[in-house]
Tab-separated table of C-alpha atoms in Angstrom:
chain	number	residue	atom	x	y	z
A	105	MET	CA	-13.162	-16.039	6.339
A	106	ILE	CA	-15.277	-13.550	8.205
A	107	PRO	CA	-13.897	-11.483	11.073
A	108	GLY	CA	-15.352	-11.801	14.546
A	109	ALA	CA	-18.129	-9.464	15.632
A	110	PHE	CA	-17.308	-5.906	16.625
A	111	ASN	CA	-18.976	-2.548	17.096
A	112	TYR	CA	-18.349	-0.016	14.366
A	113	HIS	CA	-17.709	3.645	15.086
A	114	CYS	CA	-17.147	6.342	12.493
A	115	PRO	CA	-16.216	9.602	14.239
A	116	SER	CA	-15.856	12.810	12.219
A	117	THR	CA	-13.227	14.569	14.341
A	118	VAL	CA	-9.891	13.618	15.879
A	119	ALA	CA	-11.233	14.677	19.296
A	120	ASP	CA	-14.132	12.236	18.970
A	121	ALA	CA	-11.811	9.438	17.841
A	122	VAL	CA	-9.442	10.064	20.758
A	123	ALA	CA	-12.377	10.154	23.180
A	124	LEU	CA	-13.607	6.809	21.843
A	125	LEU	CA	-10.131	5.260	22.015
A	126	SER	CA	-9.718	6.481	25.584
A	127	SER	CA	-13.116	5.390	26.834
A	128	LEU	CA	-13.177	2.008	25.087
A	129	GLY	CA	-9.617	1.147	26.102
A	130	ASP	CA	-7.753	-1.941	24.941
A	131	GLU	CA	-10.753	-3.406	23.175
A	132	ALA	CA	-10.792	-0.634	20.586
A	133	ARG	CA	-8.592	-0.338	17.504
A	134	PRO	CA	-8.445	2.477	14.967
A	135	LEU	CA	-9.202	1.353	11.414
A	136	ALA	CA	-7.223	3.089	8.674
A	137	GLY	CA	-6.829	1.328	5.303
A	138	GLY	CA	-7.498	-1.979	6.997
A	139	HIS	CA	-5.095	-3.968	4.848
A	140	SER	CA	-3.117	-5.203	7.840
A	141	LEU	CA	-5.892	-5.241	10.431
A	142	ILE	CA	-8.737	-6.861	8.486
A	143	PRO	CA	-6.652	-9.882	7.371
A	144	MET	CA	-5.506	-10.269	11.009
A	145	MET	CA	-9.127	-10.103	12.156
A	146	LYS	CA	-10.084	-12.829	9.682
A	147	LEU	CA	-7.414	-15.059	11.208
A	148	ARG	CA	-8.505	-14.083	14.758
A	149	LEU	CA	-4.988	-12.764	15.373
A	150	ALA	CA	-6.806	-9.529	16.200
A	151	THR	CA	-10.199	-9.575	17.893
A	152	PRO	CA	-11.103	-5.971	18.691
A	153	GLU	CA	-14.534	-5.384	20.174
A	154	HIS	CA	-14.664	-1.914	18.682
A	155	LEU	CA	-13.330	-0.544	15.426
A	156	ILE	CA	-12.964	3.198	15.103
A	157	ASP	CA	-12.994	3.931	11.388
A	158	LEU	CA	-10.919	7.024	10.620
A	159	HIS	CA	-12.242	7.562	7.096
A	160	GLY	CA	-14.802	10.119	8.275
A	161	ILE	CA	-12.162	12.494	9.663
A	162	ALA	CA	-11.343	15.003	6.933
A	163	SER	CA	-8.439	16.582	8.833
A	164	LEU	CA	-6.455	13.330	8.659
A	165	LYS	CA	-6.211	13.628	4.875
A	166	GLY	CA	-4.002	15.708	2.688
A	167	ILE	CA	-0.450	16.854	2.068
A	168	ARG	CA	0.606	20.389	2.926
A	169	GLN	CA	3.741	22.458	3.280
A	170	GLU	CA	4.406	24.062	6.666
A	171	ALA	CA	7.483	26.280	6.764
A	172	ASP	CA	10.457	23.968	6.234
A	173	ARG	CA	8.545	20.707	6.322
A	174	LEU	CA	6.011	18.609	4.498
A	175	VAL	CA	3.069	17.491	6.631
A	176	ILE	CA	1.227	14.401	5.456
A	177	GLY	CA	-2.104	13.500	7.045
A	178	ALA	CA	-2.049	10.015	8.548
A	179	MET	CA	-4.953	8.821	6.385
A	180	THR	CA	-3.254	9.821	3.133
A	181	THR	CA	-3.129	6.695	0.986
A	182	GLN	CA	-0.126	5.300	-0.844
A	183	HIS	CA	-2.010	6.049	-4.072
A	184	GLU	CA	-2.390	9.689	-3.013
A	185	LEU	CA	1.332	9.882	-2.219
A	186	LEU	CA	2.070	8.617	-5.727
A	187	ALA	CA	-0.278	11.189	-7.272
A	188	SER	CA	1.048	14.143	-5.257
A	189	PRO	CA	3.181	16.720	-7.105
A	190	GLU	CA	4.482	17.978	-3.732
A	191	VAL	CA	5.764	14.523	-2.851
A	192	SER	CA	7.284	13.972	-6.302
A	193	ALA	CA	9.090	17.302	-6.128
A	194	ALA	CA	10.403	17.155	-2.565
A	195	PHE	CA	10.688	13.459	-1.756
A	196	PRO	CA	10.925	11.287	-4.854
A	197	ILE	CA	12.148	8.492	-2.551
A	198	LEU	CA	8.661	8.378	-0.992
A	199	LYS	CA	7.236	7.713	-4.407
A	200	GLU	CA	9.877	5.106	-5.217
A	201	THR	CA	9.092	3.326	-1.955
A	202	ALA	CA	5.307	3.534	-2.260
A	203	LEU	CA	5.524	1.879	-5.685
A	204	LEU	CA	7.207	-1.117	-4.056
A	205	ILE	CA	4.430	-1.584	-1.498
A	206	ALA	CA	1.838	-4.248	-2.209
A	207	ASP	CA	-0.211	-3.778	-5.401
A	208	PRO	CA	-2.427	-1.099	-6.975
A	209	GLN	CA	-5.614	-2.095	-5.146
A	210	VAL	CA	-3.878	-2.145	-1.779
A	211	ARG	CA	-2.258	1.242	-2.473
A	212	TYR	CA	-5.690	2.826	-3.054
A	213	ARG	CA	-6.673	1.857	0.504
A	214	GLY	CA	-3.425	1.496	2.433
A	215	THR	CA	-2.365	4.629	4.280
A	216	LEU	CA	0.983	6.127	5.218
A	217	GLY	CA	-0.217	6.438	8.804
A	218	GLY	CA	-1.258	2.824	9.051
A	219	ASN	CA	1.996	1.684	7.507
A	220	VAL	CA	4.192	3.572	9.972
A	221	VAL	CA	2.178	3.186	13.144
A	222	ASN	CA	1.319	-0.486	13.442
A	223	GLY	CA	4.910	-1.475	14.147
A	224	ASP	CA	5.145	-4.313	11.637
A	225	PRO	CA	8.880	-4.697	10.915
A	226	GLY	CA	8.011	-5.758	7.364
A	227	ASN	CA	6.467	-2.405	6.491
A	228	ASP	CA	8.575	-0.251	4.193
A	229	MET	CA	7.764	3.284	5.323
A	230	PRO	CA	9.111	3.165	8.911
A	231	ALA	CA	12.778	2.779	7.899
A	232	LEU	CA	12.301	5.452	5.261
A	233	MET	CA	10.763	7.816	7.814
A	234	MET	CA	13.780	7.287	10.077
A	235	THR	CA	16.105	7.944	7.132
A	236	LEU	CA	14.228	11.180	6.373
A	237	HIS	CA	14.303	12.327	10.045
A	238	ALA	CA	10.506	12.394	10.061
A	239	SER	CA	8.400	12.762	13.180
A	240	TYR	CA	4.962	11.523	14.090
A	241	ARG	CA	2.234	13.728	15.559
A	242	LEU	CA	0.362	11.826	18.240
A	243	GLU	CA	-2.871	13.180	19.682
A	244	GLY	CA	-4.208	11.752	22.893
A	245	PRO	CA	-6.423	12.604	25.835
A	246	ASP	CA	-3.587	14.619	27.376
A	247	GLY	CA	-2.775	16.639	24.293
A	248	VAL	CA	-0.464	16.559	21.316
A	249	ARG	CA	3.159	15.440	21.120
A	250	ASP	CA	5.650	14.857	18.342
A	251	VAL	CA	7.836	11.773	18.455
A	252	ALA	CA	10.809	11.261	16.138
A	253	ALA	CA	10.419	8.198	13.938
A	254	SER	CA	13.825	7.059	15.216
A	255	ASP	CA	12.428	7.001	18.793
A	256	PHE	CA	9.090	5.406	17.929
A	257	TYR	CA	9.824	1.724	17.330
A	258	GLN	CA	10.489	-0.499	20.348
A	259	GLY	CA	9.898	-4.023	19.049
A	260	ALA	CA	7.714	-5.914	16.608
A	261	TYR	CA	4.279	-4.272	16.972
A	262	PHE	CA	5.509	-2.349	20.028
A	263	THR	CA	5.816	1.404	19.622
A	264	ALA	CA	5.856	4.607	21.643
A	265	LEU	CA	2.130	5.059	20.966
A	266	GLU	CA	0.354	5.305	24.326
A	267	PRO	CA	-3.159	3.967	24.969
A	268	GLY	CA	-5.726	6.459	23.720
A	269	GLU	CA	-3.304	8.105	21.308
A	270	LEU	CA	-3.865	8.457	17.599
A	271	LEU	CA	-1.287	9.215	14.908
A	272	THR	CA	-2.633	12.231	13.048
A	273	ALA	CA	0.220	13.356	10.791
A	274	ILE	CA	3.721	12.569	9.600
A	275	THR	CA	6.085	15.530	9.365
A	276	ILE	CA	9.163	15.387	7.142
A	277	PRO	CA	11.744	18.204	7.099
A	278	PHE	CA	12.694	19.279	3.587
A	279	THR	CA	16.105	18.081	2.493
A	280	ALA	CA	18.786	19.774	0.466
A	281	SER	CA	17.928	20.182	-3.185
A	282	GLY	CA	20.036	17.964	-5.394
A	283	HIS	CA	20.108	15.152	-2.877
A	284	GLY	CA	20.526	11.595	-4.087
A	285	TYR	CA	18.118	8.921	-2.973
A	286	ALA	CA	17.288	5.264	-3.439
A	287	TYR	CA	15.122	2.603	-1.872
A	288	GLU	CA	16.365	-0.880	-2.745
A	289	LYS	CA	13.984	-3.703	-1.874
A	290	LEU	CA	14.531	-7.382	-2.480
A	291	LYS	CA	11.239	-9.254	-2.469
A	292	ARG	CA	10.137	-12.629	-3.702
A	293	LYS	CA	7.152	-11.339	-5.658
A	294	VAL	CA	4.802	-8.394	-6.049
A	295	GLY	CA	3.073	-7.632	-2.783
A	296	ASP	CA	5.603	-9.367	-0.576
A	297	TYR	CA	7.350	-7.863	2.384
A	298	ALA	CA	11.050	-7.231	1.950
A	299	THR	CA	13.519	-10.067	2.282
A	300	ALA	CA	15.789	-7.085	2.888
A	301	ALA	CA	15.558	-3.425	1.961
A	302	ALA	CA	17.645	-0.287	2.376
A	303	ALA	CA	16.817	3.405	2.086
A	304	VAL	CA	19.569	5.919	1.348
A	305	MET	CA	19.474	9.712	1.312
A	306	LEU	CA	22.737	11.546	0.627
A	307	THR	CA	24.287	14.711	-0.651
A	308	MET	CA	27.503	14.964	-2.662
A	309	ALA	CA	30.024	17.794	-3.041
A	310	ASN	CA	32.960	17.619	-5.447
A	311	GLY	CA	32.469	13.915	-5.951
A	312	LYS	CA	32.538	13.138	-2.207
A	313	VAL	CA	29.662	12.184	0.054
A	314	GLU	CA	28.817	15.169	2.238
A	315	SER	CA	25.940	13.760	4.269
A	316	CYS	CA	24.285	10.370	4.338
A	317	SER	CA	21.456	8.584	6.090
A	318	ILE	CA	20.696	4.865	5.731
A	319	GLY	CA	17.618	2.968	6.911
A	320	LEU	CA	16.997	-0.784	6.921
A	321	THR	CA	13.667	-2.611	6.523
A	322	ASN	CA	12.779	-6.067	7.834
A	323	LEU	CA	16.274	-6.822	9.049
A	324	SER	CA	15.422	-6.705	12.751
A	325	ASP	CA	12.259	-6.599	14.843
A	326	THR	CA	12.227	-2.846	14.314
A	327	PRO	CA	13.312	-0.660	11.417
A	328	LEU	CA	16.962	0.357	11.819
A	329	LEU	CA	19.016	3.437	11.209
A	330	ALA	CA	22.472	2.297	10.084
A	331	GLU	CA	24.437	5.209	11.494
A	332	ALA	CA	27.894	3.604	11.507
A	333	ALA	CA	27.400	2.564	7.879
A	334	ALA	CA	26.399	6.111	6.951
A	335	ASP	CA	29.410	7.551	8.801
A	336	ALA	CA	31.685	5.198	6.874
A	337	VAL	CA	30.858	6.790	3.527
A	338	ILE	CA	31.178	10.458	4.522
A	339	GLY	CA	34.021	12.136	2.676
A	340	THR	CA	34.527	9.226	0.296
A	341	GLY	CA	33.818	8.816	-3.392
A	342	LEU	CA	32.006	5.526	-2.673
A	343	ASP	CA	34.814	3.353	-4.000
A	344	ASP	CA	34.415	-0.410	-3.741
A	345	ASP	CA	36.261	-0.678	-0.424
A	346	THR	CA	34.023	1.978	1.123
A	347	LEU	CA	30.871	0.293	-0.138
A	348	LYS	CA	32.045	-2.978	1.346
A	349	LYS	CA	32.829	-1.318	4.650
A	350	ALA	CA	29.403	0.366	4.760
A	351	SER	CA	27.760	-2.936	3.980
A	352	GLU	CA	29.652	-4.654	6.804
A	353	ARG	CA	28.827	-1.912	9.308
A	354	ALA	CA	25.147	-2.222	8.370
A	355	GLN	CA	25.284	-6.005	8.688
A	356	GLU	CA	26.629	-5.657	12.234
A	357	ILE	CA	23.275	-4.264	13.414
A	358	MET	CA	21.049	-6.598	11.381
A	359	SER	CA	19.281	-9.384	13.259
A	360	PRO	CA	16.645	-10.666	10.848
A	361	ALA	CA	14.346	-13.563	11.616
A	362	ALA	CA	14.824	-16.820	9.761
A	363	ASP	CA	11.585	-17.383	7.878
A	364	ALA	CA	10.236	-18.322	4.460
A	365	ARG	CA	12.251	-15.426	3.028
A	366	GLY	CA	15.454	-17.176	3.978
A	367	PRO	CA	17.839	-18.030	6.802
A	368	VAL	CA	19.514	-15.332	8.863
A	369	GLU	CA	22.825	-15.529	6.969
A	370	TYR	CA	21.138	-15.072	3.618
A	371	ARG	CA	19.017	-12.152	4.732
A	372	LYS	CA	22.047	-10.373	6.205
A	373	HIS	CA	23.991	-11.081	3.035
A	374	VAL	CA	21.335	-9.587	0.771
A	375	GLY	CA	20.784	-6.791	3.304
A	376	GLY	CA	24.387	-5.748	2.748
A	377	ILE	CA	23.887	-5.881	-0.993
A	378	MET	CA	20.788	-3.684	-0.736
A	379	VAL	CA	22.869	-1.106	1.173
A	380	MET	CA	25.579	-1.095	-1.505
A	381	ARG	CA	23.096	-0.857	-4.378
A	382	ALA	CA	21.137	1.919	-2.701
A	383	LEU	CA	24.320	3.902	-2.006
A	384	LYS	CA	25.473	3.581	-5.613
A	385	ARG	CA	22.125	4.490	-7.090
A	386	ALA	CA	21.658	7.431	-4.707
A	387	ALA	CA	25.116	8.787	-5.541
A	388	ALA	CA	24.401	8.559	-9.257
A	389	ARG	CA	21.279	10.665	-8.740
A	390	ALA	CA	22.895	13.339	-6.560
A	391	ALA	CA	23.523	16.661	-8.232
B	147	MET	CA	-24.613	-7.434	16.952
B	148	ALA	CA	-26.805	-4.553	15.835
B	149	LYS	CA	-27.172	-4.184	12.123
B	150	THR	CA	-26.501	-0.989	10.275
B	151	HIS	CA	-28.555	0.340	7.395
B	152	VAL	CA	-26.422	1.097	4.368
B	153	THR	CA	-27.234	2.628	1.010
B	154	MET	CA	-24.974	2.758	-2.009
B	155	THR	CA	-25.099	3.101	-5.758
B	156	VAL	CA	-24.133	-0.136	-7.461
B	157	ASN	CA	-23.843	-0.164	-11.235
B	158	GLY	CA	-25.967	2.977	-11.348
B	159	ALA	CA	-28.803	1.650	-9.189
B	160	GLU	CA	-29.562	2.750	-5.636
B	161	VAL	CA	-29.406	-0.233	-3.315
B	162	GLU	CA	-29.785	-0.636	0.421
B	163	GLY	CA	-29.434	-3.311	3.014
B	164	LEU	CA	-28.914	-4.170	6.651
B	165	VAL	CA	-25.428	-5.372	7.491
B	166	GLU	CA	-23.511	-6.471	10.530
B	167	PRO	CA	-20.342	-4.386	10.915
B	168	ARG	CA	-18.246	-7.471	10.197
B	169	THR	CA	-19.927	-8.184	6.868
B	170	LEU	CA	-17.297	-7.884	4.168
B	171	LEU	CA	-18.232	-5.896	1.097
B	172	ILE	CA	-17.765	-8.908	-1.186
B	173	HIS	CA	-20.343	-10.847	0.831
B	174	PHE	CA	-22.819	-7.977	0.717
B	175	ILE	CA	-22.392	-7.706	-3.052
B	176	ARG	CA	-22.690	-11.424	-3.720
B	177	GLU	CA	-25.260	-12.463	-1.117
B	178	ASN	CA	-27.445	-9.435	-0.438
B	179	LEU	CA	-27.316	-7.928	-3.909
B	180	GLN	CA	-27.021	-11.285	-5.703
B	181	LEU	CA	-24.316	-9.892	-7.958
B	182	THR	CA	-22.030	-12.900	-8.216
B	183	GLY	CA	-19.664	-11.598	-10.877
B	184	ALA	CA	-17.012	-10.488	-8.408
B	185	HIS	CA	-15.447	-13.671	-7.085
B	186	ILE	CA	-14.131	-14.789	-3.723
B	187	GLY	CA	-10.708	-16.241	-4.437
B	188	CYS	CA	-8.060	-16.149	-1.741
B	189	GLU	CA	-9.854	-14.027	0.888
B	190	THR	CA	-6.429	-12.748	1.904
B	191	THR	CA	-6.090	-9.610	-0.278
B	192	HIS	CA	-3.735	-11.315	-2.690
B	193	CYS	CA	-5.611	-12.563	-5.728
B	194	GLY	CA	-7.783	-9.639	-6.832
B	195	ALA	CA	-10.731	-11.789	-7.976
B	196	CYS	CA	-13.036	-9.722	-5.732
B	197	THR	CA	-11.935	-6.382	-7.211
B	198	VAL	CA	-14.677	-3.791	-7.608
B	199	ASP	CA	-14.473	-0.090	-8.409
B	200	ILE	CA	-15.426	2.184	-5.510
B	201	ASP	CA	-15.555	5.953	-6.061
B	202	GLY	CA	-12.902	5.721	-8.760
B	203	MET	CA	-10.606	3.290	-6.972
B	204	SER	CA	-9.943	-0.397	-7.587
B	205	VAL	CA	-10.575	-2.152	-4.278
B	206	LYS	CA	-10.338	-5.742	-3.114
B	207	SER	CA	-13.810	-6.078	-1.661
B	208	CYS	CA	-12.776	-8.931	0.638
B	209	THR	CA	-10.711	-6.421	2.609
B	210	MET	CA	-13.297	-3.747	3.276
B	211	PHE	CA	-16.434	-3.853	5.376
B	212	ALA	CA	-19.759	-3.245	3.665
B	213	VAL	CA	-20.548	-0.569	6.230
B	214	GLN	CA	-17.498	1.344	5.003
B	215	ALA	CA	-19.006	1.536	1.519
B	216	ASN	CA	-22.080	3.350	2.832
B	217	GLY	CA	-22.840	6.237	0.475
B	218	SER	CA	-20.321	5.218	-2.172
B	219	ALA	CA	-20.682	4.493	-5.884
B	220	ILE	CA	-19.595	0.984	-6.880
B	221	THR	CA	-19.091	-0.637	-10.259
B	222	THR	CA	-18.815	-4.407	-10.534
B	223	ILE	CA	-18.250	-6.512	-13.641
B	224	GLU	CA	-22.056	-6.514	-14.118
B	225	GLY	CA	-21.843	-2.762	-14.722
B	226	ILE	CA	-18.975	-2.763	-17.219
B	227	ALA	CA	-20.854	-3.462	-20.486
B	228	ASN	CA	-21.958	-0.533	-22.655
B	229	ALA	CA	-25.345	1.012	-21.873
B	230	ASP	CA	-26.911	-0.710	-24.889
B	231	GLY	CA	-25.776	-4.106	-23.641
B	232	THR	CA	-22.938	-4.561	-26.103
B	233	LEU	CA	-19.518	-5.545	-24.815
B	234	SER	CA	-17.248	-2.761	-23.618
B	235	ALA	CA	-13.896	-2.341	-25.315
B	236	LEU	CA	-12.242	-4.310	-22.512
B	237	GLN	CA	-14.732	-7.155	-22.629
B	238	GLU	CA	-14.346	-7.308	-26.384
B	239	GLY	CA	-10.584	-7.296	-25.992
B	240	PHE	CA	-10.664	-10.218	-23.569
B	241	ARG	CA	-12.811	-12.166	-26.045
B	242	GLN	CA	-10.807	-11.299	-29.142
B	243	MET	CA	-7.397	-11.860	-27.567
B	244	HIS	CA	-8.377	-14.961	-25.570
B	245	GLY	CA	-7.640	-13.126	-22.345
B	246	LEU	CA	-9.180	-15.872	-20.244
B	247	GLN	CA	-9.220	-19.598	-19.906
B	248	CYS	CA	-11.110	-20.693	-16.796
B	249	GLY	CA	-12.474	-17.182	-16.328
B	250	PHE	CA	-12.297	-17.059	-12.548
B	251	CYS	CA	-9.997	-14.029	-12.411
B	252	THR	CA	-11.659	-12.253	-15.348
B	253	PRO	CA	-14.219	-10.084	-13.482
B	254	GLY	CA	-11.480	-8.694	-11.254
B	255	MET	CA	-9.077	-8.303	-14.165
B	256	ILE	CA	-11.584	-6.349	-16.250
B	257	VAL	CA	-12.749	-4.113	-13.401
B	258	ARG	CA	-9.124	-3.358	-12.505
B	259	ALA	CA	-8.147	-2.757	-16.136
B	260	HIS	CA	-11.159	-0.455	-16.471
B	261	ARG	CA	-9.728	1.859	-13.788
B	262	LEU	CA	-6.199	1.530	-15.195
B	263	LEU	CA	-7.395	2.751	-18.605
B	264	GLN	CA	-9.396	5.562	-17.000
B	265	GLU	CA	-6.217	6.794	-15.336
B	266	ASN	CA	-3.892	6.020	-18.237
B	267	PRO	CA	-5.683	5.458	-21.562
B	268	SER	CA	-2.472	4.542	-23.401
B	269	PRO	CA	-0.387	2.399	-21.047
B	270	THR	CA	2.807	0.711	-22.159
B	271	GLU	CA	3.076	-3.037	-21.744
B	272	GLU	CA	5.155	-2.461	-18.612
B	273	GLU	CA	2.526	-0.108	-17.198
B	274	ILE	CA	-0.184	-2.661	-17.896
B	275	ARG	CA	1.740	-5.412	-16.143
B	276	PHE	CA	2.453	-3.127	-13.188
B	277	GLY	CA	-1.158	-1.959	-13.150
B	278	ILE	CA	-2.618	-5.462	-12.928
B	279	ALA	CA	-0.015	-6.730	-10.460
B	280	GLY	CA	-2.730	-7.097	-7.832
B	281	ASN	CA	-4.692	-9.612	-9.915
B	282	LEU	CA	-3.552	-13.202	-10.163
B	283	CYS	CA	-4.327	-15.481	-13.115
B	284	ARG	CA	-3.261	-19.117	-12.905
B	285	CYS	CA	-4.177	-20.059	-16.472
B	286	THR	CA	-3.033	-17.612	-19.083
B	287	GLY	CA	0.462	-16.583	-18.107
B	288	TYR	CA	-0.880	-13.026	-18.517
B	289	GLN	CA	0.290	-12.667	-22.121
B	290	ASN	CA	-3.190	-12.580	-23.590
B	291	ILE	CA	-4.565	-10.496	-20.734
B	292	VAL	CA	-1.981	-7.847	-21.561
B	293	LYS	CA	-2.974	-8.059	-25.231
B	294	ALA	CA	-6.646	-7.756	-24.310
B	295	ILE	CA	-5.955	-4.539	-22.425
B	296	GLN	CA	-3.807	-3.240	-25.304
B	297	TYR	CA	-6.699	-4.054	-27.656
B	298	ALA	CA	-9.117	-2.098	-25.461
B	299	SER	CA	-6.700	0.811	-25.161
B	300	ALA	CA	-6.383	1.007	-28.952
B	301	LYS	CA	-10.136	0.839	-29.406
B	302	ILE	CA	-10.790	3.547	-26.795
B	303	ASN	CA	-8.217	5.775	-28.493
B	304	GLY	CA	-9.645	5.073	-31.953
B	305	VAL	CA	-6.456	3.562	-33.337
B	306	GLU	CA	-5.886	0.234	-34.995
B	307	PHE	CA	-4.654	-2.524	-32.655
B	308	ARG	CA	-1.561	-4.308	-33.805
B	309	GLU	CA	-0.192	-7.239	-31.905
B	310	ALA	CA	3.484	-6.969	-31.114
B	311	ALA	CA	5.575	-9.522	-32.989
B	312	GLU	CA	6.446	-12.480	-30.780
């Protein structure tokens, strides 16, 4: 399986990449890790005439602290996230999630930017980014703008990214120290997309949940923020009735596709279980 | 489509070639360089038979364009043996522990395990299994592959290899 013919571009600055994307229009695609795009090109599900390889742009790499937030370059790989002491210290949930993505070889190439920006509802990072209140820095011909992850996803493969725009960085505000976290992912085998997955970030005070954020992966055509479910656990000690209520509130917004991972009823059922497990595990980790 | 001139270091030797942008790295390695150790298995980034080491990373070479490897240093299974031609610790481990049956996955397994042991010279069994999760073997059931990597780890660390009781 060999992809169709295309022209290869390897710009060394964001400005050059944006200029290429703008001038080449719809026929151009940015190439990050390539582990979604290249398989799609082999199957002719994607047939770009131009690929703009982002590996030559040094400014898209790296993880740095800026005031009260962590800024992760879009071309930072999953492997680099796993190796980063900054990520381990501030956002262990990022590490937990990255370890559940694909396999070691794919994590050496696959990037955080590619994972969040292509709009595949099966990708794990988008729901986590919504849970973490992250925002995406988009650079285009008309300048730079920041879009909240929770405003970015519009449908399967449809996002707020405008033609000519490039995702350059992901910005995550630091969370309270002592927070509890968990990413629970049910998958059929290593490397598979989630049958259902849930991300939870919470803080506890005196045995009660003080704040909580819950994200859902692959349970709709976009990642979801389960706000009603999160509200349901505030002020509680996460007793069984509360967990069940949170699970039900989360299930109300799930609309998964029926596919080889199971029928709709099953995926909603296990989606609820992922929410309960993630809540319990996060609470056990909270200081 | 215009071809691009690429140069790279493969198993210590400088190589060059003309490639179309769409040429996958595995095809460049096998057809242009005639290094047929890395295998084409699934072509869908699942099986790991095409794994090569690029600048210190294990990569499935069916999911990268040759033009993207321009200027990089690559090691394939042909470059894994010791400089004097004797088997590396990993190769010896795969032979001693019967870490292969049909052998199709073996080049990818060994190249991947090579990087795993570079990053973690003393992995636990769980770390080994997690570390080779991107390589599929349909013969062995993985048991002897894990032992082969444990054998190599022990040899690299200069300690005696003892098989875990079954």
